[in-house]
mmCIF file of C-alpha atoms and ligand atoms in Angstrom:
data_model
loop_
_atom_site.group_PDB
_atom_site.id
_atom_site.type_symbol
_atom_site.label_atom_id
_atom_site.label_comp_id
_atom_site.label_asym_id
_atom_site.label_seq_id
_atom_site.Cartn_x
_atom_site.Cartn_y
_atom_site.Cartn_z
ATOM 1 C CA UNK M 26 -9.562 40.194 -33.511
ATOM 2 C CA UNK M 27 -7.707 39.317 -36.701
ATOM 3 C CA UNK M 28 -10.196 39.480 -39.536
ATOM 4 C CA UNK M 29 -9.846 38.623 -43.223
ATOM 5 C CA UNK M 30 -12.157 40.635 -45.493
ATOM 6 C CA UNK M 31 -12.897 39.423 -49.009
ATOM 7 C CA UNK M 32 -14.742 41.725 -51.405
ATOM 8 C CA UNK M 33 -14.919 43.095 -54.931
ATOM 9 C CA UNK M 34 -12.460 45.982 -55.120
ATOM 10 C CA UNK M 35 -14.872 48.183 -57.027
ATOM 11 C CA UNK M 36 -16.705 51.482 -56.667
ATOM 12 C CA UNK M 37 -19.912 49.383 -56.327
ATOM 13 C CA UNK M 38 -21.796 49.223 -53.038
ATOM 14 C CA UNK M 39 -20.595 45.893 -51.669
ATOM 15 C CA UNK M 40 -16.931 46.786 -52.204
ATOM 16 C CA UNK M 41 -17.421 50.178 -50.583
ATOM 17 C CA UNK M 42 -19.238 48.701 -47.577
ATOM 18 C CA UNK M 43 -16.577 46.010 -47.093
ATOM 19 C CA UNK M 44 -13.727 48.516 -47.371
ATOM 20 C CA UNK M 45 -15.328 51.054 -45.033
ATOM 21 C CA UNK M 46 -16.135 48.295 -42.536
ATOM 22 C CA UNK M 47 -12.523 47.089 -42.631
ATOM 23 C CA UNK M 48 -11.241 50.634 -42.128
ATOM 24 C CA UNK M 49 -13.552 51.178 -39.149
ATOM 25 C CA UNK M 50 -12.552 47.828 -37.615
ATOM 26 C CA UNK M 51 -8.884 48.755 -38.018
ATOM 27 C CA UNK M 52 -9.513 52.121 -36.375
ATOM 28 C CA UNK M 53 -11.170 50.266 -33.493
ATOM 29 C CA UNK M 54 -7.939 48.269 -32.997
ATOM 30 C CA UNK M 55 -8.659 45.052 -34.917
ATOM 31 C CA UNK M 56 -6.164 43.713 -37.427
ATOM 32 C CA UNK M 57 -7.795 43.651 -40.859
ATOM 33 C CA UNK M 58 -6.500 41.739 -43.877
ATOM 34 C CA UNK M 59 -8.126 42.539 -47.221
ATOM 35 C CA UNK M 60 -7.932 39.712 -49.741
ATOM 36 C CA UNK M 61 -8.918 40.684 -53.266
ATOM 37 C CA UNK M 62 -7.655 40.923 -56.864
ATOM 38 C CA UNK M 63 -6.752 44.607 -56.747
ATOM 39 C CA UNK M 64 -6.504 47.372 -54.212
ATOM 40 C CA UNK M 65 -10.002 48.644 -53.281
ATOM 41 C CA UNK M 66 -10.380 52.334 -54.318
ATOM 42 C CA UNK M 67 -11.042 53.532 -50.779
ATOM 43 C CA UNK M 68 -8.007 51.706 -49.349
ATOM 44 C CA UNK M 69 -5.426 54.266 -50.394
ATOM 45 C CA UNK M 70 -3.824 55.207 -47.063
ATOM 46 C CA UNK M 71 -1.557 53.795 -44.384
ATOM 47 C CA UNK M 72 -2.903 52.291 -41.172
ATOM 48 C CA UNK M 73 -0.812 49.948 -39.057
ATOM 49 C CA UNK M 74 -3.775 47.576 -38.668
ATOM 50 C CA UNK M 75 -4.633 47.291 -42.364
ATOM 51 C CA UNK M 76 -3.042 44.702 -44.655
ATOM 52 C CA UNK M 77 -3.709 44.032 -48.309
ATOM 53 C CA UNK M 78 -3.156 40.652 -49.996
ATOM 54 C CA UNK M 79 -3.555 40.490 -53.746
ATOM 55 C CA UNK M 80 -4.966 37.375 -55.380
ATOM 56 C CA UNK M 81 -2.756 36.414 -58.282
ATOM 57 C CA UNK M 82 -4.259 34.325 -61.087
ATOM 58 C CA UNK M 83 -1.609 32.664 -63.242
ATOM 59 C CA UNK M 84 -2.177 33.237 -66.929
ATOM 60 C CA UNK M 85 -2.116 29.881 -68.716
ATOM 61 C CA UNK M 86 -3.150 29.438 -72.375
ATOM 62 C CA UNK M 87 -5.431 26.513 -71.507
ATOM 63 C CA UNK M 88 -7.649 28.733 -69.365
ATOM 64 C CA UNK M 89 -10.417 30.296 -71.368
ATOM 65 C CA UNK M 90 -11.850 31.345 -67.983
ATOM 66 C CA UNK M 91 -9.160 31.952 -65.352
ATOM 67 C CA UNK M 92 -10.198 30.054 -62.171
ATOM 68 C CA UNK M 93 -10.387 33.064 -59.848
ATOM 69 C CA UNK M 94 -12.254 31.253 -57.075
ATOM 70 C CA UNK M 95 -9.464 28.665 -56.764
ATOM 71 C CA UNK M 96 -6.756 31.310 -56.612
ATOM 72 C CA UNK M 97 -8.867 33.181 -54.040
ATOM 73 C CA UNK M 98 -9.360 30.065 -51.895
ATOM 74 C CA UNK M 99 -5.610 29.367 -51.990
ATOM 75 C CA UNK M 100 -4.868 32.966 -51.009
ATOM 76 C CA UNK M 101 -7.330 32.726 -48.110
ATOM 77 C CA UNK M 102 -5.575 29.565 -46.897
ATOM 78 C CA UNK M 103 -2.196 31.309 -47.089
ATOM 79 C CA UNK M 104 -3.367 34.467 -45.272
ATOM 80 C CA UNK M 105 -5.283 32.600 -42.544
ATOM 81 C CA UNK M 106 -2.135 30.582 -41.786
ATOM 82 C CA UNK M 107 0.454 33.346 -42.061
ATOM 83 C CA UNK M 108 -1.519 36.041 -40.273
ATOM 84 C CA UNK M 109 -3.247 33.606 -37.887
ATOM 85 C CA UNK M 110 -6.668 35.049 -38.632
ATOM 86 C CA UNK M 111 -9.596 34.464 -36.270
ATOM 87 C CA UNK M 112 -12.293 34.682 -38.915
ATOM 88 C CA UNK M 113 -13.062 35.441 -42.546
ATOM 89 C CA UNK M 114 -15.783 37.872 -43.534
ATOM 90 C CA UNK M 115 -16.736 37.599 -47.201
ATOM 91 C CA UNK M 116 -18.891 40.186 -48.943
ATOM 92 C CA UNK M 117 -21.078 39.042 -51.844
ATOM 93 C CA UNK M 118 -21.978 35.372 -52.080
ATOM 94 C CA UNK M 119 -20.592 34.720 -55.554
ATOM 95 C CA UNK M 120 -17.907 33.385 -55.590
ATOM 96 C CA UNK M 121 -16.572 34.590 -52.257
ATOM 97 C CA UNK M 122 -18.676 32.329 -50.025
ATOM 98 C CA UNK M 123 -17.886 29.199 -52.031
ATOM 99 C CA UNK M 124 -14.163 30.049 -52.053
ATOM 100 C CA UNK M 125 -14.302 30.601 -48.289
ATOM 101 C CA UNK M 126 -15.955 27.203 -47.870
ATOM 102 C CA UNK M 127 -13.171 25.570 -49.843
ATOM 103 C CA UNK M 128 -10.489 27.431 -47.867
ATOM 104 C CA UNK M 129 -12.163 26.376 -44.622
ATOM 105 C CA UNK M 130 -12.153 22.702 -45.670
ATOM 106 C CA UNK M 131 -8.491 22.830 -46.760
ATOM 107 C CA UNK M 132 -7.511 24.416 -43.449
ATOM 108 C CA UNK M 133 -9.603 21.882 -41.511
ATOM 109 C CA UNK M 134 -7.641 19.081 -43.211
ATOM 110 C CA UNK M 135 -4.524 20.731 -41.786
ATOM 111 C CA UNK M 136 -5.934 21.015 -38.253
ATOM 112 C CA UNK M 137 -6.823 24.720 -38.484
ATOM 113 C CA UNK M 138 -10.419 25.846 -37.830
ATOM 114 C CA UNK M 139 -11.600 29.124 -39.341
ATOM 115 C CA UNK M 140 -15.224 30.308 -39.258
ATOM 116 C CA UNK M 141 -16.509 32.439 -42.113
ATOM 117 C CA UNK M 142 -19.307 34.963 -42.281
ATOM 118 C CA UNK M 143 -21.058 35.790 -45.548
ATOM 119 C CA UNK M 144 -22.673 39.181 -46.054
ATOM 120 C CA UNK M 145 -25.330 39.262 -48.756
ATOM 121 C CA UNK M 146 -25.498 42.539 -50.639
ATOM 122 C CA UNK M 147 -28.276 42.237 -53.176
ATOM 123 C CA UNK M 148 -27.582 41.259 -56.728
ATOM 124 C CA UNK M 149 -25.833 38.109 -55.452
ATOM 125 C CA UNK M 150 -29.374 37.088 -54.383
ATOM 126 C CA UNK M 151 -31.919 39.039 -56.393
ATOM 127 C CA UNK M 152 -30.224 39.015 -59.792
ATOM 128 C CA UNK M 153 -27.280 36.750 -60.649
ATOM 129 C CA UNK M 154 -27.491 34.445 -57.625
ATOM 130 C CA UNK M 155 -30.786 32.869 -58.568
ATOM 131 C CA UNK M 156 -29.686 32.118 -62.131
ATOM 132 C CA UNK M 157 -29.679 28.301 -62.462
ATOM 133 C CA UNK M 158 -25.945 28.502 -63.328
ATOM 134 C CA UNK M 159 -25.227 29.623 -59.772
ATOM 135 C CA UNK M 160 -28.236 28.789 -57.586
ATOM 136 C CA UNK M 161 -27.074 25.408 -56.141
ATOM 137 C CA UNK M 162 -23.660 26.817 -55.238
ATOM 138 C CA UNK M 163 -25.150 29.974 -53.709
ATOM 139 C CA UNK M 164 -27.627 27.968 -51.594
ATOM 140 C CA UNK M 165 -24.925 25.561 -50.471
ATOM 141 C CA UNK M 166 -22.404 28.285 -49.624
ATOM 142 C CA UNK M 167 -24.915 30.316 -47.619
ATOM 143 C CA UNK M 168 -25.889 27.207 -45.654
ATOM 144 C CA UNK M 169 -22.231 26.302 -45.158
ATOM 145 C CA UNK M 170 -21.384 29.755 -43.751
ATOM 146 C CA UNK M 171 -20.862 29.982 -39.998
ATOM 147 C CA UNK M 172 -22.746 33.275 -40.000
ATOM 148 C CA UNK M 173 -24.836 35.109 -42.579
ATOM 149 C CA UNK M 174 -25.804 38.763 -42.623
ATOM 150 C CA UNK M 175 -27.968 40.778 -45.006
ATOM 151 C CA UNK M 176 -27.910 44.542 -45.468
ATOM 152 C CA UNK M 177 -31.684 44.990 -45.123
ATOM 153 C CA UNK M 178 -34.840 43.237 -43.896
ATOM 154 C CA UNK M 179 -35.987 43.142 -47.495
ATOM 155 C CA UNK M 180 -32.878 41.269 -48.622
ATOM 156 C CA UNK M 181 -33.294 38.780 -45.792
ATOM 157 C CA UNK M 182 -36.895 38.044 -46.911
ATOM 158 C CA UNK M 183 -35.829 37.800 -50.564
ATOM 159 C CA UNK M 184 -33.099 35.325 -49.618
ATOM 160 C CA UNK M 185 -35.529 33.116 -47.694
ATOM 161 C CA UNK M 186 -38.065 33.379 -50.510
ATOM 162 C CA UNK M 187 -35.655 32.508 -53.296
ATOM 163 C CA UNK M 188 -33.228 30.022 -51.755
ATOM 164 C CA UNK M 189 -33.597 27.049 -49.458
ATOM 165 C CA UNK M 190 -31.604 28.700 -46.701
ATOM 166 C CA UNK M 191 -31.409 26.997 -43.323
ATOM 167 C CA UNK M 192 -29.210 29.545 -41.573
ATOM 168 C CA UNK M 193 -30.622 32.385 -39.494
ATOM 169 C CA UNK M 194 -29.775 35.630 -41.300
ATOM 170 C CA UNK M 195 -28.790 38.583 -39.153
ATOM 171 C CA UNK M 196 -29.788 41.959 -40.601
ATOM 172 C CA UNK M 197 -27.018 44.510 -40.135
ATOM 173 C CA UNK M 198 -27.828 47.550 -42.254
ATOM 174 C CA UNK M 199 -25.264 49.441 -44.265
ATOM 175 C CA UNK M 200 -23.703 52.462 -42.629
ATOM 176 C CA UNK M 201 -22.147 55.817 -43.358
ATOM 177 C CA UNK M 202 -19.128 57.687 -42.097
ATOM 178 C CA UNK M 203 -20.662 61.034 -41.168
ATOM 179 C CA UNK M 204 -17.241 62.592 -40.701
ATOM 180 C CA UNK M 205 -16.594 62.136 -44.395
ATOM 181 C CA UNK M 206 -20.135 62.392 -45.772
ATOM 182 C CA UNK M 207 -21.318 65.778 -44.630
ATOM 183 C CA UNK M 208 -22.440 68.905 -46.397
ATOM 184 C CA UNK M 209 -19.397 70.965 -47.283
ATOM 185 C CA UNK M 210 -19.373 74.620 -48.236
ATOM 186 C CA UNK M 211 -18.831 74.475 -51.982
ATOM 187 C CA UNK M 212 -20.697 77.577 -53.148
ATOM 188 C CA UNK M 213 -18.283 78.051 -56.060
ATOM 189 C CA UNK M 214 -19.232 74.592 -57.422
ATOM 190 C CA UNK M 215 -22.905 75.444 -57.175
ATOM 191 C CA UNK M 216 -22.400 78.787 -58.884
ATOM 192 C CA UNK M 217 -20.409 77.186 -61.707
ATOM 193 C CA UNK M 218 -23.057 74.512 -62.273
ATOM 194 C CA UNK M 219 -26.170 76.604 -61.656
ATOM 195 C CA UNK M 220 -25.213 80.212 -62.465
ATOM 196 C CA UNK M 221 -28.835 81.383 -62.486
ATOM 197 C CA UNK M 222 -29.919 79.756 -59.220
ATOM 198 C CA UNK M 223 -31.233 76.578 -60.886
ATOM 199 C CA UNK M 224 -32.009 73.555 -58.701
ATOM 200 C CA UNK M 225 -29.431 70.785 -58.955
ATOM 201 C CA UNK M 226 -30.478 67.136 -59.309
ATOM 202 C CA UNK M 227 -28.013 64.274 -59.010
ATOM 203 C CA UNK M 228 -27.814 60.563 -59.661
ATOM 204 C CA UNK M 229 -24.828 58.354 -58.868
ATOM 205 C CA UNK M 230 -24.506 54.687 -59.755
ATOM 206 C CA UNK M 231 -22.594 52.091 -61.702
ATOM 207 C CA UNK M 232 -24.727 52.727 -64.798
ATOM 208 C CA UNK M 233 -26.211 49.271 -65.092
ATOM 209 C CA UNK M 234 -29.656 48.555 -66.552
ATOM 210 C CA UNK M 235 -31.093 47.769 -63.115
ATOM 211 C CA UNK M 236 -30.602 51.447 -62.163
ATOM 212 C CA UNK M 237 -33.058 52.648 -64.877
ATOM 213 C CA UNK M 238 -31.111 55.836 -65.551
ATOM 214 C CA UNK M 239 -33.279 56.544 -68.581
ATOM 215 C CA UNK M 240 -36.012 57.284 -66.001
ATOM 216 C CA UNK M 241 -33.680 59.866 -64.437
ATOM 217 C CA UNK M 242 -33.463 61.591 -67.825
ATOM 218 C CA UNK M 243 -37.231 61.319 -68.359
ATOM 219 C CA UNK M 244 -37.957 62.852 -64.934
ATOM 220 C CA UNK M 245 -35.478 65.612 -65.578
ATOM 221 C CA UNK M 246 -36.850 66.281 -69.076
ATOM 222 C CA UNK M 247 -40.316 66.980 -67.648
ATOM 223 C CA UNK M 248 -39.173 68.751 -64.511
ATOM 224 C CA UNK M 249 -36.920 71.299 -66.164
ATOM 225 C CA UNK M 250 -39.830 72.501 -68.298
ATOM 226 C CA UNK M 251 -41.495 73.856 -65.147
ATOM 227 C CA UNK M 252 -38.521 74.465 -62.869
ATOM 228 C CA UNK M 253 -35.123 75.768 -64.007
ATOM 229 C CA UNK M 254 -32.739 72.948 -63.083
ATOM 230 C CA UNK M 255 -29.579 71.020 -63.951
ATOM 231 C CA UNK M 256 -28.676 67.352 -63.665
ATOM 232 C CA UNK M 257 -25.404 65.665 -62.714
ATOM 233 C CA UNK M 258 -24.895 62.013 -63.609
ATOM 234 C CA UNK M 259 -21.982 60.557 -61.665
ATOM 235 C CA UNK M 260 -20.421 57.144 -62.253
ATOM 236 C CA UNK M 261 -19.734 54.904 -65.184
ATOM 237 C CA UNK M 262 -20.834 51.560 -66.559
ATOM 238 C CA UNK M 263 -22.282 49.729 -69.538
ATOM 239 C CA UNK M 264 -25.325 51.982 -69.995
ATOM 240 C CA UNK M 265 -23.401 55.235 -70.196
ATOM 241 C CA UNK M 266 -22.888 55.513 -73.994
ATOM 242 C CA UNK M 267 -26.599 54.883 -74.662
ATOM 243 C CA UNK M 268 -27.599 57.417 -72.012
ATOM 244 C CA UNK M 269 -25.299 60.075 -73.443
ATOM 245 C CA UNK M 270 -27.005 59.561 -76.787
ATOM 246 C CA UNK M 271 -30.473 59.636 -75.192
ATOM 247 C CA UNK M 272 -29.595 62.869 -73.426
ATOM 248 C CA UNK M 273 -28.479 64.407 -76.762
ATOM 249 C CA UNK M 274 -31.616 63.128 -78.533
ATOM 250 C CA UNK M 275 -33.783 64.690 -75.808
ATOM 251 C CA UNK M 276 -32.009 68.018 -76.333
ATOM 252 C CA UNK M 277 -30.604 68.056 -72.799
ATOM 253 C CA UNK M 278 -26.891 68.469 -73.566
ATOM 254 C CA UNK M 279 -26.528 71.901 -71.990
ATOM 255 C CA UNK M 280 -28.397 70.924 -68.825
ATOM 256 C CA UNK M 281 -27.031 67.438 -68.106
ATOM 257 C CA UNK M 282 -23.429 66.678 -67.203
ATOM 258 C CA UNK M 283 -21.890 63.204 -67.143
ATOM 259 C CA UNK M 284 -19.043 63.392 -64.624
ATOM 260 C CA UNK M 285 -17.725 59.803 -64.704
ATOM 261 C CA UNK M 286 -16.376 58.135 -61.560
ATOM 262 C CA UNK M 287 -15.564 60.540 -58.748
ATOM 263 C CA UNK M 288 -13.627 59.754 -55.582
ATOM 264 C CA UNK M 289 -14.782 62.779 -53.605
ATOM 265 C CA UNK M 290 -18.464 62.232 -54.313
ATOM 266 C CA UNK M 291 -19.394 64.091 -51.097
ATOM 267 C CA UNK M 292 -18.186 67.342 -52.701
ATOM 268 C CA UNK M 293 -20.779 67.245 -55.470
ATOM 269 C CA UNK M 294 -23.457 65.835 -53.183
ATOM 270 C CA UNK M 295 -22.871 68.915 -51.018
ATOM 271 C CA UNK M 296 -24.267 71.201 -53.714
ATOM 272 C CA UNK M 297 -27.159 68.984 -54.849
ATOM 273 C CA UNK M 298 -30.821 69.650 -54.011
ATOM 274 C CA UNK M 299 -32.322 66.286 -54.901
ATOM 275 C CA UNK M 300 -31.089 62.727 -55.493
ATOM 276 C CA UNK M 301 -32.899 60.415 -57.931
ATOM 277 C CA UNK M 302 -32.835 56.621 -57.518
ATOM 278 C CA UNK M 303 -35.368 55.022 -59.914
ATOM 279 C CA UNK M 304 -33.866 51.506 -59.551
ATOM 280 C CA UNK M 305 -35.678 48.354 -60.493
ATOM 281 C CA UNK M 306 -33.946 46.439 -57.677
ATOM 282 C CA UNK M 307 -32.005 47.771 -54.724
ATOM 283 C CA UNK M 308 -31.298 45.791 -51.589
ATOM 284 C CA UNK M 309 -30.405 48.902 -49.599
ATOM 285 C CA UNK M 310 -29.468 51.949 -51.682
ATOM 286 C CA UNK M 311 -26.138 53.051 -50.238
ATOM 287 C CA UNK M 312 -25.863 55.867 -52.791
ATOM 288 C CA UNK M 313 -29.097 57.353 -51.421
ATOM 289 C CA UNK M 314 -27.762 57.158 -47.866
ATOM 290 C CA UNK M 315 -24.569 58.960 -48.930
ATOM 291 C CA UNK M 316 -26.710 61.706 -50.441
ATOM 292 C CA UNK M 317 -28.902 61.964 -47.336
ATOM 293 C CA UNK M 318 -25.824 62.352 -45.132
ATOM 294 C CA UNK M 319 -24.971 65.398 -47.269
ATOM 295 C CA UNK M 320 -28.488 66.772 -46.641
ATOM 296 C CA UNK M 321 -29.929 65.768 -50.001
ATOM 297 C CA UNK M 322 -33.543 64.448 -50.076
ATOM 298 C CA UNK M 323 -34.446 61.484 -52.280
ATOM 299 C CA UNK M 324 -36.997 60.547 -54.889
ATOM 300 C CA UNK M 325 -36.814 56.830 -55.491
ATOM 301 C CA UNK M 326 -38.739 53.716 -56.322
ATOM 302 C CA UNK M 327 -40.277 51.694 -53.493
ATOM 303 C CA UNK M 328 -38.369 48.481 -54.255
ATOM 304 C CA UNK M 329 -36.270 46.212 -52.031
ATOM 305 C CA UNK M 330 -34.633 47.877 -49.061
ATOM 306 C CA UNK M 331 -35.030 51.471 -50.262
ATOM 307 C CA UNK M 332 -38.047 52.159 -47.983
ATOM 308 C CA UNK M 333 -35.858 51.137 -45.020
ATOM 309 C CA UNK M 334 -33.637 54.124 -45.862
ATOM 310 C CA UNK M 335 -35.792 56.734 -47.635
ATOM 311 C CA UNK M 336 -38.812 57.465 -45.458
ATOM 312 C CA UNK M 337 -41.952 58.315 -47.432
ATOM 313 C CA UNK M 338 -42.918 61.983 -47.026
ATOM 314 C CA UNK M 339 -40.075 62.616 -44.570
ATOM 315 C CA UNK M 340 -36.718 62.245 -46.324
ATOM 316 C CA UNK M 341 -38.268 62.102 -49.793
ATOM 317 C CA UNK M 342 -40.848 60.070 -51.682
ATOM 318 C CA UNK M 343 -41.216 56.544 -53.045
ATOM 319 C CA UNK M 344 -42.849 55.704 -56.396
ATOM 320 C CA UNK M 345 -43.679 52.578 -58.352
ATOM 321 C CA UNK M 346 -40.979 51.435 -60.809
ATOM 322 C CA UNK M 347 -41.191 53.541 -63.971
ATOM 323 C CA UNK M 348 -43.813 55.990 -62.660
ATOM 324 C CA UNK M 349 -42.023 59.030 -64.057
ATOM 325 C CA UNK M 350 -44.996 61.388 -63.592
ATOM 326 C CA UNK M 351 -45.240 60.574 -59.891
ATOM 327 C CA UNK M 352 -41.504 61.176 -59.533
ATOM 328 C CA UNK M 353 -41.820 64.560 -61.271
ATOM 329 C CA UNK M 354 -44.735 65.523 -58.986
ATOM 330 C CA UNK M 355 -42.733 64.495 -55.909
ATOM 331 C CA UNK M 356 -39.608 66.287 -57.104
ATOM 332 C CA UNK M 357 -41.554 69.512 -57.595
ATOM 333 C CA UNK M 358 -43.039 69.223 -54.113
ATOM 334 C CA UNK M 359 -39.641 68.709 -52.454
ATOM 335 C CA UNK M 360 -37.897 71.399 -54.488
ATOM 336 C CA UNK M 361 -40.489 74.002 -53.507
ATOM 337 C CA UNK M 362 -38.557 76.490 -51.340
ATOM 338 C CA UNK M 363 -41.259 76.159 -48.686
ATOM 339 C CA UNK M 364 -40.476 72.423 -48.282
ATOM 340 C CA UNK M 365 -36.837 71.928 -49.286
ATOM 341 C CA UNK M 366 -35.132 72.962 -45.998
ATOM 342 C CA UNK M 367 -37.309 70.518 -43.993
ATOM 343 C CA UNK M 368 -36.605 67.615 -46.355
ATOM 344 C CA UNK M 369 -32.870 68.398 -46.238
ATOM 345 C CA UNK M 370 -32.833 68.439 -42.432
ATOM 346 C CA UNK M 371 -34.870 65.211 -42.290
ATOM 347 C CA UNK M 372 -32.500 63.505 -44.723
ATOM 348 C CA UNK M 373 -29.545 64.235 -42.460
ATOM 349 C CA UNK M 374 -31.425 63.167 -39.339
ATOM 350 C CA UNK M 375 -32.353 59.813 -40.919
ATOM 351 C CA UNK M 376 -28.777 59.269 -42.156
ATOM 352 C CA UNK M 377 -27.602 59.605 -38.555
ATOM 353 C CA UNK M 378 -29.440 56.351 -37.726
ATOM 354 C CA UNK M 379 -26.910 54.601 -39.967
ATOM 355 C CA UNK M 380 -23.815 56.258 -38.489
ATOM 356 C CA UNK M 381 -20.878 53.823 -38.595
ATOM 357 C CA UNK M 382 -20.379 54.335 -34.857
ATOM 358 C CA UNK M 383 -23.815 52.731 -34.313
ATOM 359 C CA UNK M 384 -23.431 49.880 -36.807
ATOM 360 C CA UNK M 385 -19.813 48.830 -36.156
ATOM 361 C CA UNK M 386 -20.555 47.426 -32.657
ATOM 362 C CA UNK M 387 -23.247 45.218 -34.224
ATOM 363 C CA UNK M 388 -20.667 43.611 -36.504
ATOM 364 C CA UNK M 389 -18.197 43.249 -33.627
ATOM 365 C CA UNK M 390 -20.714 41.487 -31.393
ATOM 366 C CA UNK M 391 -21.858 39.272 -34.278
ATOM 367 C CA UNK M 392 -18.212 38.275 -34.899
ATOM 368 C CA UNK M 393 -17.837 37.416 -31.212
ATOM 369 C CA UNK M 394 -21.020 35.349 -31.241
ATOM 370 C CA UNK M 395 -19.859 33.352 -34.283
ATOM 371 C CA UNK M 396 -16.367 32.861 -32.835
ATOM 372 C CA UNK M 397 -17.869 31.566 -29.593
ATOM 373 C CA UNK M 398 -20.087 29.020 -31.354
ATOM 374 C CA UNK M 399 -17.185 27.919 -33.523
ATOM 375 C CA UNK M 400 -14.804 27.556 -30.545
ATOM 376 C CA UNK M 401 -17.389 25.555 -28.609
ATOM 377 C CA UNK M 402 -17.664 23.059 -31.473
ATOM 378 C CA UNK M 403 -21.452 23.452 -31.344
ATOM 379 C CA UNK M 404 -23.251 23.038 -34.653
ATOM 380 C CA UNK M 405 -24.026 26.467 -36.165
ATOM 381 C CA UNK M 406 -27.563 27.731 -35.540
ATOM 382 C CA UNK M 407 -30.368 26.555 -37.804
ATOM 383 C CA UNK M 408 -33.351 28.696 -38.763
ATOM 384 C CA UNK M 409 -36.431 27.804 -36.745
HETATM 385 O O1 GMT F 503 -26.033 47.844 -57.457
HETATM 386 C C1 GMT F 503 -25.002 48.400 -57.055
HETATM 387 O O2 GMT F 503 -24.883 49.604 -56.928
HETATM 388 C C2 GMT F 503 -23.820 47.552 -56.711
HETATM 389 C C3 GMT F 503 -24.232 46.470 -55.794
HETATM 390 C C4 GMT F 503 -23.060 45.635 -55.317
HETATM 391 O O3 GMT F 503 -23.263 44.472 -55.256
HETATM 392 O O4 GMT F 503 -22.003 46.138 -54.988
HETATM 393 O O5 GMT F 503 -24.908 47.065 -54.693
HETATM 394 C C5 GMT F 503 -25.634 46.229 -53.839
HETATM 395 O O6 GMT F 503 -25.015 46.327 -52.553
HETATM 396 C C6 GMT F 503 -25.066 47.638 -51.971
HETATM 397 C C7 GMT F 503 -24.304 47.600 -50.666
HETATM 398 O O7 GMT F 503 -24.832 46.691 -49.777
HETATM 399 C C8 GMT F 503 -26.532 48.085 -51.802
HETATM 400 O O8 GMT F 503 -26.568 49.377 -51.251
HETATM 401 C C9 GMT F 503 -27.218 48.083 -53.171
HETATM 402 O O9 GMT F 503 -28.580 48.397 -52.991
HETATM 403 C C10 GMT F 503 -27.094 46.704 -53.811
HETATM 404 N N1 GMT F 503 -27.595 46.769 -55.194
HETATM 405 C C11 GMT F 503 -28.697 46.088 -55.588
HETATM 406 O O10 GMT F 503 -29.346 45.383 -54.835
HETATM 407 C C12 GMT F 503 -29.090 46.256 -57.010
#
C-alpha cells in the first residue's frame, strides 16, 4: 500500500505513535509518506520506503495566524497525486482530520478518490477538541472520516459521550517496539545516579499541567523520608520552570534531576525502579508502556485508558487523582525488595501484549477494510 501519514512532529505521544507506525509499515514493505511541518524526531534514518514531505506556510504580513490547515490540505493534495497514494492516515483530529476532508473533496473534484482514516489520541477529544471553538469541526471531521480509530476503549467511550459521532470507532491500542525498548545493562548510570544503592524513580512527559508533575514531587518528598531514593524528571514543557522552583522550595535539589528531552529514553528507563504517572487525563499512557517494556513498574492514577495498560496489583497500582498518600503507600510496597522483582517481570510481560508485531497487522487489516469499502462505492459504515 502507499500510505500518507499526517501527524504532529513532536516528542508527544501522538507524533511518536504515528512515526513508529509509519516506520513499521515501511519495514513491512509499504510505501509511507509523512506529511508534516518538520521532520519528526524519530524519523532520522534512511529507509527506501519512507518519504518526508514538509508543509510550507508562506509568511505574509496580513496573516496574524498562518493558515496551517490550508497549507496542509494543499500538501496532501500534491502528495496524493504525485505519489499516487492509496489512503491517508491522520493522527490527532485537530486540524488534521478537517484538512484531510478538504484534501479529499479537492481531489474528488479532480476525479481522484482518496479515503482517510483518523486516529484519535486523547487531548483532541478530552481536552481541546470539546472546546466550543473546535467542537463542530471535530464532530464533522470524525463523521466525515472513512475510518476512525481510538487508542483505547476509554477514549472510544469518551468520544461517543462527548461528540455526536455516527462512525463506528475501531480500538487499536498503542504499541511498543520491544527491540528498542528493553532493559539495557547500564550499571554505570545507576551507580552515578544512586551511589549508595538508592531506589530510582522516574517520570517522563511533556510537562503540561494535565500531567500533575507537582504530585510526582509530593510523592517523592514523602517517600524519600522513609526510603533512600532519587528522582529523574525527563522531558520539557510549560510547567518545567515552576516545577524546578517547587523542587528547590521543597529542598529536593540534590535528589531530583531535571534531564530535559532525551532521545534515548530507554537508557534511563533501564536503570529506573519505578515510574510515576499521576495524570489528570490520559487516553492511553504511552510513556508508562515504554517504562514497562524496560521492566519498570508503574504507580499511576486510574484515569482514562491507563487501567488498560497498568494492571492493578500486577504491573503496579492505580490511585485516585491527587491521592498522594495512596501513591506513596503503593510505591513503598512495590519498592520493597521482596516485591520489586515480581512487579518488574510482570511489567515486561504486560508490555509484550502491546508488541508492535501484534498491533501492526491490526492496522494493516483495518486499512484493507477501509480501502475495500471505498473502492466498492458503498457508504461508509454507520454506528448501530
Ligand atoms: O499527553 C501527551 O503526552 C501527548 C498527547 C498527544 O496528543 O500526543 O498524548 C496523547 O496521545 C498518546 C498517544 O496515543 C497517549 O498515550 C496519551 O495518553 C495521550 N495524552 C492524553 O490523553 C492526555
